[in-house]
Amino acid sequence: MENEIIHIALFASGTGSNAGKIIEYFHLHPFIKVALVVSNNPDAPVLKISSGAGIGTLIISRERFFKGDAYIDVFHEKKIDFIVLAGFLWKVPLTLIRAYPGKIINIHPALLPKFGGKGMYGKHVHEAVLAAGEKISGITIHYVDEQYDHGKIIFQASCPVTKEDDANTLAEKIHQLEYHHFPPVIEKTIKNIVKTTGTHS
Ligand code: GRF
């Protein structure tokens, strides 16, 4: 394993503020490198962040992602070892999950298993949390399986929901938790995989 670099592909559909924090965190890391940013949206602001950081990008098409080979050959060519979903809105196809078993993780802006599933993204999540009168919310980092927001949970952190909160203030609190925890949890998860398998391939 020594001298081997673990290459991450970051998948993001929108702003990419988490992607930006992850890129920053692993910049100069001794053996983990963000090698590729993947987006389904050619206008996604995340692409500016990645090109600013000199990281290659890949815009994927629905046709090839779902009905084709899910770009598995491209990821292998680019030596991608680990996939991180950071605000990626498409469901990951089974072919890709099978090509990267236990090596795809996602972050969800609530405490799963509550407030997850199809349609539960962005503000919809925070609105649902507020409408349910929850006193706490938080983040969940989990492995990706074939169902939305369903795979084994790796990490959770929580924050209070107050009477004054609206979807915007709650989103901001959640983002702060994400920025703080997501990069080191990615690092720890990769280190565990490397420790268990002895290699990343
Ligand atoms: C984050 O809140 C994340 O939990 C969810 O999508 C959001 C992405 O935000 N999966 P950003 O694009 O990183 O700002």
Coordinates of C-alpha atoms and ligand atoms in Angstrom, one line a residue, residues 14-19 85-88 106-109 122 126 174-175 178-179, ligand 1:
G14 CA -25.2 21.9 -7.7
T15 CA -23.3 24.5 -5.6
G16 CA -20.7 22.1 -4.4
S17 CA -19.8 23.9 -1.2
N18 CA -19.1 20.5 0.4
A19 CA -17.1 19.5 -2.6
L85 CA -21.6 11.9 -3.4
A86 CA -21.8 15.5 -2.2
G87 CA -25.1 16.8 -3.3
F88 CA -25.5 14.5 -6.2
N106 CA -23.2 9.9 0.5
I107 CA -24.0 12.7 2.9
H108 CA -27.6 13.4 3.7
P109 CA -28.7 16.6 5.5
G122 CA -32.1 20.3 -0.3
H126 CA -35.4 20.9 6.2
I174 CA -26.5 21.6 8.7
H175 CA -23.9 22.9 6.2
E178 CA -21.2 18.9 7.0
Y179 CA -18.1 21.1 6.4
Ligands
GRF1 C1 -25.8 19.0 1.3 O1 -26.6 19.6 2.2 C2 -25.8 17.5 1.3 O2 -26.1 17.0 2.6 C3 -26.8 17.1 0.3 O3 -26.8 18.1 -0.7 C4 -26.3 19.3 -0.1 C5 -25.2 19.8 -1.1 O4 -24.8 21.1 -0.7 N1 -26.7 15.8 -0.1 P1 -23.6 21.8 -1.4 O5 -23.8 21.7 -2.9 O6 -22.4 21.0 -1.0 O7 -23.5 23.2 -0.9

